[in-house]
Coordinates of C-alpha atoms and ligand atoms in Angstrom, one line a residue:
L1 CA 0.0 0.0 0.0
V2 CA 2.9 2.3 0.9
L3 CA 4.5 1.6 -2.5
F4 CA 1.2 2.2 -4.3
L5 CA 0.6 5.5 -2.5
G6 CA 4.2 6.6 -3.0
T7 CA 4.0 6.0 -6.8
T8 CA 0.7 7.8 -7.1
L9 CA 1.8 10.7 -5.0
S10 CA 5.1 11.1 -6.9
R11 CA 3.1 11.0 -10.2
W12 CA 0.7 13.6 -8.9
L13 CA 3.6 15.8 -7.8
T14 CA 5.6 15.6 -11.0
R15 CA 2.7 16.0 -13.5
P16 CA 2.9 19.8 -13.5
I17 CA 6.7 19.7 -13.9
L18 CA 6.3 17.3 -16.9
A19 CA 3.7 19.6 -18.4
M20 CA 6.1 22.6 -18.0
T21 CA 9.0 20.7 -19.5
R22 CA 6.8 19.9 -22.5
A23 CA 5.8 23.5 -22.8
A24 CA 9.4 24.7 -22.5
R25 CA 10.4 22.3 -25.3
A26 CA 7.5 23.5 -27.5
M27 CA 8.5 27.1 -26.9
S28 CA 12.1 26.3 -28.0
R29 CA 10.5 25.2 -31.3
A30 CA 8.8 28.7 -31.5
D31 CA 5.4 27.1 -30.7
V32 CA 3.7 29.8 -28.6
E33 CA 0.3 28.2 -28.6
V34 CA 1.3 25.5 -26.1
L35 CA -0.8 25.1 -22.9
L36 CA 0.7 25.7 -19.4
P37 CA -0.6 23.9 -16.3
P38 CA -3.1 25.9 -14.4
P39 CA -1.8 27.7 -11.2
A40 CA -2.2 25.4 -8.2
D41 CA -1.3 27.7 -5.4
D42 CA 1.9 26.0 -4.6
E43 CA 5.7 26.5 -5.0
L44 CA 5.5 25.8 -8.7
D45 CA 3.3 28.8 -9.4
D46 CA 6.3 31.1 -9.8
L47 CA 7.7 28.8 -12.4
V48 CA 4.4 28.7 -14.3
N49 CA 4.1 32.5 -14.2
T50 CA 7.7 32.9 -15.4
L51 CA 7.1 30.4 -18.3
D52 CA 3.9 32.3 -19.2
T53 CA 5.7 35.7 -19.3
L54 CA 8.4 34.0 -21.4
R55 CA 5.8 32.6 -23.8
N56 CA 4.1 36.0 -24.2
Q57 CA 7.5 37.7 -24.8
L58 CA 8.4 35.1 -27.3
A59 CA 5.0 35.5 -29.1
A60 CA 5.5 39.3 -29.3
R61 CA 9.1 38.9 -30.6
L62 CA 7.9 36.4 -33.2
A63 CA 5.0 38.7 -34.4
E64 CA 7.6 41.5 -34.6
L65 CA 10.0 39.4 -36.6
R66 CA 7.2 38.2 -39.0
G67 CA 6.2 41.9 -39.5
E68 CA 9.8 42.8 -40.3
G69 CA 10.0 39.9 -42.7
R70 CA 6.8 41.0 -44.4
K71 CA 8.2 44.6 -44.7
L72 CA 11.5 43.3 -46.2
R73 CA 9.6 41.1 -48.6
A74 CA 7.4 44.0 -49.7
I75 CA 10.5 46.2 -50.3
I76 CA 12.3 43.4 -52.3
N77 CA 9.1 42.7 -54.3
G78 CA 8.7 46.4 -55.1
M79 CA 12.2 46.8 -56.5
S80 CA 12.7 47.1 -60.2
E81 CA 16.1 45.4 -59.9
G82 CA 16.1 41.6 -59.8
V83 CA 17.2 40.3 -56.4
A84 CA 17.8 36.7 -55.5
L85 CA 19.4 34.8 -52.7
V86 CA 21.3 31.7 -53.9
Q87 CA 22.1 28.8 -51.6
D88 CA 24.2 25.9 -52.9
G89 CA 23.4 26.9 -56.5
V90 CA 19.6 27.0 -55.8
I91 CA 17.5 30.2 -55.6
S92 CA 16.0 30.3 -52.2
V93 CA 14.5 33.8 -52.3
A94 CA 13.8 35.9 -55.5
N95 CA 11.6 38.9 -56.3
P96 CA 9.3 39.1 -59.3
A97 CA 11.7 41.4 -61.1
F98 CA 14.3 38.7 -61.0
A99 CA 12.0 36.2 -62.7
R100 CA 10.9 38.9 -65.2
L101 CA 14.5 39.9 -66.1
C102 CA 15.4 36.2 -66.6
G103 CA 12.5 35.9 -69.0
L104 CA 10.9 33.2 -66.8
G105 CA 7.1 32.7 -67.0
G106 CA 6.7 31.8 -63.3
D107 CA 8.5 32.0 -60.0
A108 CA 12.3 31.8 -59.8
E109 CA 12.4 30.4 -56.2
G110 CA 13.4 26.8 -55.9
R111 CA 15.1 26.7 -59.3
A112 CA 18.8 26.1 -59.9
I113 CA 20.4 29.4 -60.7
R114 CA 22.1 28.0 -63.8
D115 CA 18.7 26.9 -65.1
A116 CA 16.9 30.2 -64.2
V117 CA 19.7 32.5 -65.6
R118 CA 20.4 30.9 -68.9
V119 CA 23.9 32.5 -69.4
P120 CA 26.8 30.7 -67.8
A121 CA 28.4 34.1 -66.8
V122 CA 26.2 34.5 -63.8
G123 CA 26.7 31.0 -62.4
D124 CA 30.4 31.4 -63.0
A125 CA 30.4 34.8 -61.2
I126 CA 28.7 33.2 -58.2
E127 CA 31.3 30.5 -58.0
S128 CA 34.1 33.0 -58.3
A129 CA 32.6 35.3 -55.7
L130 CA 32.2 32.4 -53.3
A131 CA 35.7 31.1 -53.9
T132 CA 37.4 34.5 -53.6
R133 CA 34.9 36.0 -51.0
T134 CA 34.8 39.2 -53.1
A135 CA 31.9 40.7 -55.0
A136 CA 31.8 40.0 -58.8
S137 CA 30.0 41.7 -61.6
R138 CA 29.2 40.7 -65.2
D139 CA 27.6 42.4 -68.2
V140 CA 25.1 39.9 -69.7
Q141 CA 22.6 39.8 -72.4
L142 CA 19.4 38.0 -71.2
A143 CA 16.0 37.7 -72.8
G144 CA 16.8 40.4 -75.2
R145 CA 17.9 42.9 -72.6
A146 CA 21.3 44.2 -71.5
L147 CA 21.8 43.5 -67.8
V148 CA 24.5 44.0 -65.2
A149 CA 24.7 41.1 -62.7
T150 CA 26.4 41.7 -59.4
V151 CA 27.1 38.9 -57.0
D152 CA 27.9 39.4 -53.3
P153 CA 29.0 36.4 -51.1
L154 CA 27.1 36.2 -47.8
G155 CA 28.1 34.9 -44.4
E156 CA 30.9 32.4 -43.6
T157 CA 33.1 30.7 -46.2
A158 CA 31.2 27.4 -45.7
A159 CA 27.8 29.1 -46.2
K160 CA 27.9 29.0 -50.0
Q161 CA 25.3 31.7 -50.0
A162 CA 25.3 34.7 -52.4
V163 CA 23.0 37.6 -53.3
V164 CA 22.6 38.2 -57.0
V165 CA 21.3 41.5 -58.2
L166 CA 20.3 42.1 -61.8
I167 CA 20.1 45.6 -63.1
D168 CA 18.5 46.4 -66.5
V169 CA 20.7 48.8 -68.4
T170 CA 19.1 48.5 -71.8
E171 CA 17.6 52.0 -71.7
P172 CA 20.7 53.8 -70.4
K173 CA 22.8 52.0 -73.0
R174 CA 20.4 53.0 -75.8
L175 CA 20.5 56.6 -74.6
E176 CA 24.3 56.5 -74.4
R177 CA 24.4 55.1 -78.0
L178 CA 22.1 57.8 -79.2
R179 CA 24.1 60.5 -77.5
R180 CA 27.4 59.2 -79.1
E181 CA 25.7 59.0 -82.5
F182 CA 24.4 62.5 -82.1
V183 CA 27.8 63.9 -81.2
A184 CA 29.4 62.0 -84.2
N185 CA 26.7 63.2 -86.6
A186 CA 26.8 66.8 -85.3
S187 CA 30.6 67.0 -85.7
H188 CA 30.4 65.5 -89.1
E189 CA 27.7 68.0 -90.2
L190 CA 29.7 70.9 -88.8
R191 CA 33.0 69.8 -90.4
T192 CA 31.7 70.2 -94.0
P193 CA 30.8 73.9 -94.0
V194 CA 33.8 74.8 -91.7
A195 CA 36.2 73.0 -94.1
A196 CA 34.6 74.7 -97.1
I197 CA 34.8 78.2 -95.5
V198 CA 38.5 77.7 -94.5
G199 CA 39.3 76.4 -98.0
V200 CA 37.6 79.2 -99.8
A201 CA 39.1 81.9 -97.5
E202 CA 42.6 80.4 -98.1
T203 CA 42.0 80.4 -101.9
L204 CA 40.8 84.1 -101.8
A205 CA 43.8 85.0 -99.6
A206 CA 46.1 83.2 -102.0
G207 CA 45.1 85.6 -104.8
A208 CA 41.7 84.6 -106.1
A209 CA 40.4 87.8 -104.5
D210 CA 42.1 89.8 -107.2
D211 CA 40.1 88.2 -110.0
P212 CA 36.6 89.8 -109.9
E213 CA 34.9 86.8 -111.4
A214 CA 36.5 84.2 -109.2
R215 CA 36.0 86.5 -106.2
S216 CA 32.3 86.8 -106.6
S217 CA 31.8 83.0 -107.1
F218 CA 34.0 82.2 -104.1
L219 CA 32.1 84.8 -102.0
E220 CA 28.9 83.1 -103.0
I221 CA 30.2 79.7 -101.9
L222 CA 31.5 81.3 -98.7
M223 CA 28.1 82.8 -98.0
R224 CA 26.2 79.5 -98.7
H225 CA 28.4 77.6 -96.3
A226 CA 28.3 80.3 -93.6
Q227 CA 24.5 80.3 -93.8
R228 CA 24.5 76.5 -93.5
L229 CA 26.8 76.8 -90.5
S230 CA 24.5 79.4 -88.9
R231 CA 21.4 77.2 -89.5
L232 CA 23.2 74.2 -88.0
T233 CA 24.4 76.0 -84.9
S234 CA 21.0 77.6 -84.3
D235 CA 19.2 74.2 -84.7
L236 CA 21.8 72.5 -82.5
L237 CA 21.4 75.1 -79.8
D238 CA 17.6 74.6 -80.0
I239 CA 18.0 70.9 -79.5
A240 CA 20.4 71.4 -76.6
R241 CA 18.0 73.9 -75.0
L242 CA 15.1 71.5 -75.4
E243 CA 17.0 68.6 -74.0
A244 CA 18.3 70.6 -71.0
G245 CA 14.8 70.4 -69.5
Y246 CA 12.9 73.1 -71.4
K247 CA 9.7 74.2 -69.6
P248 CA 7.2 76.0 -71.9
R249 CA 5.6 79.2 -70.6
V250 CA 2.1 78.2 -71.4
E251 CA -0.4 80.8 -72.5
V252 CA -3.5 81.0 -74.7
V253 CA -2.4 81.1 -78.3
E254 CA -4.8 82.0 -81.1
V255 CA -3.9 79.5 -83.9
D256 CA -5.2 81.9 -86.6
R257 CA -2.7 84.6 -85.6
A258 CA 0.2 82.2 -85.2
V259 CA -0.5 80.8 -88.7
D260 CA -0.8 84.3 -90.2
A261 CA 2.6 85.3 -88.7
V262 CA 4.3 82.2 -90.0
L263 CA 2.7 82.3 -93.5
G264 CA 3.6 86.0 -93.7
T265 CA 7.3 85.3 -93.0
L266 CA 7.5 82.3 -95.3
Q267 CA 5.7 83.9 -98.3
V268 CA 9.1 85.1 -99.6
K269 CA 10.2 81.5 -99.9
A270 CA 6.9 80.3 -101.5
E271 CA 6.7 83.1 -104.2
P272 CA 9.9 82.2 -106.2
K273 CA 8.5 78.6 -106.5
N274 CA 5.0 79.8 -107.3
I275 CA 3.6 77.8 -104.4
T276 CA 0.2 78.8 -103.0
L277 CA 0.0 79.1 -99.2
E278 CA -3.5 78.5 -97.9
K279 CA -5.1 78.8 -94.5
K280 CA -8.3 76.9 -93.7
L281 CA -9.4 77.7 -90.2
P282 CA -13.2 77.4 -89.9
M283 CA -13.2 78.4 -86.2
P284 CA -11.1 80.7 -84.0
E285 CA -9.1 77.8 -82.5
R286 CA -7.1 78.5 -79.4
V287 CA -4.5 76.3 -77.9
S288 CA -2.8 76.3 -74.5
A289 CA 0.9 76.3 -75.3
E290 CA 4.0 78.6 -75.6
R291 CA 3.4 81.0 -78.4
A292 CA 7.0 80.9 -79.7
A293 CA 6.9 77.1 -79.7
V294 CA 3.7 77.0 -81.8
E295 CA 5.2 79.5 -84.2
Q296 CA 8.4 77.5 -84.5
I297 CA 6.5 74.2 -85.0
L298 CA 4.5 75.8 -87.8
T299 CA 7.6 77.5 -89.3
N300 CA 9.5 74.2 -89.5
L301 CA 6.6 72.3 -91.0
V302 CA 5.6 75.0 -93.5
D303 CA 9.2 75.6 -94.4
N304 CA 9.7 71.8 -95.1
A305 CA 6.5 71.8 -97.1
I306 CA 7.7 74.7 -99.3
K307 CA 11.2 73.2 -99.6
Y308 CA 10.2 69.7 -100.7
T309 CA 7.1 70.7 -102.9
P310 CA 8.0 71.3 -106.5
A311 CA 7.2 74.6 -108.1
G312 CA 3.6 75.4 -108.7
G313 CA 2.4 73.3 -105.8
R314 CA 0.2 74.0 -102.8
V315 CA 0.7 74.1 -99.1
A316 CA -2.3 74.3 -96.7
V317 CA -2.6 74.8 -93.0
R318 CA -5.8 73.7 -91.3
A319 CA -6.9 73.5 -87.7
E320 CA -9.9 72.0 -86.0
T321 CA -10.9 71.3 -82.4
R322 CA -11.6 67.6 -81.4
G323 CA -12.6 67.2 -77.8
S324 CA -9.8 68.5 -75.6
R325 CA -7.3 68.8 -78.5
V326 CA -6.7 71.1 -81.4
R327 CA -5.4 69.3 -84.5
I328 CA -3.2 71.6 -86.7
T329 CA -2.5 70.1 -90.1
V330 CA 0.2 71.2 -92.5
E331 CA -0.4 69.6 -95.9
D332 CA 1.4 69.8 -99.2
S333 CA 1.2 68.6 -102.7
G334 CA 4.8 67.5 -102.7
P335 CA 6.5 64.1 -103.5
G336 CA 5.3 62.4 -100.4
I337 CA 7.4 60.2 -98.0
P338 CA 7.6 56.4 -98.3
K339 CA 6.0 54.6 -95.4
E340 CA 9.2 52.8 -94.2
H341 CA 10.6 56.2 -93.3
H342 CA 7.7 57.5 -91.2
A343 CA 8.8 55.9 -87.9
R344 CA 12.3 57.5 -88.0
L345 CA 11.4 60.9 -89.6
F346 CA 11.5 62.7 -86.2
E347 CA 14.9 61.4 -85.2
R348 CA 17.8 63.8 -85.2
F349 CA 19.7 64.0 -88.5
Y350 CA 17.3 61.5 -90.2
R351 CA 16.7 62.3 -93.8
V352 CA 14.8 60.5 -96.5
D353 CA 17.1 61.7 -99.2
D354 CA 20.4 63.0 -97.8
A355 CA 21.6 64.8 -100.9
R356 CA 18.3 66.4 -101.6
S357 CA 18.0 67.7 -98.0
R358 CA 21.5 69.2 -98.1
E359 CA 21.0 70.7 -101.5
L360 CA 17.8 72.5 -100.2
G361 CA 19.7 73.7 -97.1
G362 CA 18.2 71.2 -94.6
T363 CA 20.0 70.4 -91.4
G364 CA 18.1 67.2 -90.6
L365 CA 17.0 68.6 -87.3
G366 CA 13.8 70.5 -88.1
L367 CA 11.3 67.6 -87.4
A368 CA 13.3 66.5 -84.3
I369 CA 12.8 70.0 -82.9
V370 CA 9.1 70.0 -83.9
K371 CA 8.6 66.7 -82.0
H372 CA 10.4 67.9 -78.9
L373 CA 8.4 71.1 -78.8
A374 CA 5.1 69.4 -79.4
L375 CA 5.7 66.9 -76.6
A376 CA 7.0 69.5 -74.1
N377 CA 3.8 71.5 -74.8
G378 CA 1.5 68.6 -74.0
G379 CA 0.9 67.6 -77.6
D380 CA 2.1 65.1 -80.1
I381 CA 2.9 64.8 -83.8
A382 CA 2.0 62.4 -86.6
V383 CA 2.7 62.0 -90.3
E384 CA 0.4 60.7 -93.0
S385 CA 2.0 60.5 -96.4
E386 CA 2.2 58.4 -99.5
V387 CA 4.6 58.6 -102.4
G388 CA 3.2 60.9 -105.1
K389 CA 0.3 62.0 -102.9
G390 CA 1.8 64.7 -100.8
S391 CA 2.5 64.8 -97.1
R392 CA 0.4 65.7 -94.1
F393 CA 1.9 66.5 -90.7
I394 CA -0.6 66.7 -87.8
I395 CA 0.2 68.4 -84.6
S396 CA -2.3 68.1 -81.7
L397 CA -2.1 70.5 -78.8
P398 CA -4.3 71.0 -75.7
V399 CA -7.3 73.3 -76.4
A400 CA -7.3 76.5 -74.3
A401 CA -10.0 76.5 -71.7
Ligands
ADP1 P1 15.7 68.7 -93.1 O1 16.4 69.8 -92.6 O2 16.5 67.7 -93.9 O3 14.4 69.1 -93.9 P2 13.8 67.7 -91.2 O4 14.0 67.1 -89.9 O5 13.0 68.9 -91.3 O6 15.2 67.8 -91.9 O7 13.1 66.6 -92.1 C1 13.6 65.3 -92.1 C2 13.4 64.6 -93.5 O8 12.0 64.4 -93.7 C3 13.8 65.5 -94.6 O9 15.2 65.4 -94.9 C4 12.9 65.0 -95.8 O10 13.5 63.9 -96.4 C5 11.7 64.6 -95.1 N1 10.6 65.6 -95.1 C6 10.2 66.5 -94.2 N2 9.1 67.2 -94.6 C7 8.8 66.7 -95.8 C8 7.8 67.1 -96.7 N3 6.9 68.1 -96.4 N4 7.7 66.4 -97.9 C9 8.6 65.5 -98.2 N5 9.6 65.1 -97.3 C10 9.7 65.7 -96.2

C-alpha cells in the first residue's frame, strides 16, 4: 500500500513539472500556442508564471519578426532590380523582377540558378565570388535585354550563399548610344561647312580675291556655307535647350494669328517657286501652349512643305478642335514620303534623301525640334504620307479652356 501510495503521490507531484517541461520544449521550437498547467497555489506557481511571461514575450518577438519579414519582402518585391538569394546553387528567395528579367514565366524560387539564368556568366560569377569571397559583376545579355549582374557572397566561407542583383541597363545603354551617334553626326555636319569656309578663305587670300569673277563666285560659296553653319548651330542650340529640360511658358495662343505670322514670313520662300499658301481655319481655334513654340513648329513644318514641294504646288494649314485637343495640319502637294521612313522621320539627322535635303539647305534637325516642342507643350505629332500623294503633318495641342 505504501508503494502504491508513494508512486501515485510522486506522479501527482511531478505532473505539472512534466507539463512545464513539454511547454518549454514546444517554446524552444517557437510554438507559442502551447498550454501551461493551471496555477495550483503551490511552490510551482512562480515557475508557471515565469514560463507564461516568457511565452508572451516570445509571441510578441515572433510577431515583430514576422512583421519585419513581411516589410522586407514588400521592399524586395517592389524593387525594379532583380534580387535573388542563392544557396548551394539554388535560388531560395527571389523577387518578381528577378524572374521577369530572366525571362521566366513563373516564379524563380526553388530553381537552380544556372537553369533560371540561362547564361553561364552569372553561375560562373557566383562560383568565383564564393571562392574569392569578393563581389563579382558581369555584363550579360538576357531575354533580349542588357543587364549588369552583381554577386555578393554572404556569411561564412562554408555558407555557399550569395546575393545576386540584376540591373536592367538596356535603356541607359540605348540613350548613351544615341548620344554618341548624335555627337558624331553633329561633328560630321559641322565639319563640312567649316572646311569649305576655310578652303575658300585660303583660296581668296592666295590671290583669287584679285580676280573679280573668281572673287564673286568664291564669296557666293562662302556665303552659302556660312549660312549653313549658322542654321546648323542655331538648330543644335535649339535641340540642346530642349534637352536641357525646357519648360514652356504656357499661354492662350490663337492659332489663326500664329498661322498668319508664319505664312507671312514664309511667303518670300513660296513666291519664287510659285507655291500657294492656304489657311483653312473654320473656327477661331485657341491652344494652351507657348506662343514661340507654336510658331516654331508651324515654321519648321511649312518651311519643309515649301522646300520639298515642286514649283507650282500648294501648301495648306488647317486647324480643328476635337474634344480637348486642337489638330493643326500642314499639308502639301509634294512628292510624299515612303511609309518605311515614317517611324524615323522625327529622329535627329534622319533624312529620307540625304543629298536632296542638303541641296535644299536642310539640317536634318527640323522635325526633331518639332517633335520635342510638341511633346513638351503637352501635344504630339503624326505624319500621313504616300509617295506621289503629298504629305500631311498633324500636330495636336491641348485646347485652351
Ligand atoms: P531637313 O532639314 O532635312 O528638312 P527635317 O528634320 O525637317 O530635316 O526633315 C527630315 C526629312 O524628312 C527631310 O530630310 C525630308 O527627307 C523629309 N521631309 C520632311 N518634310 C517633308 C515634306 N513636307 N515632304 C517630303 N519630305 C519631307
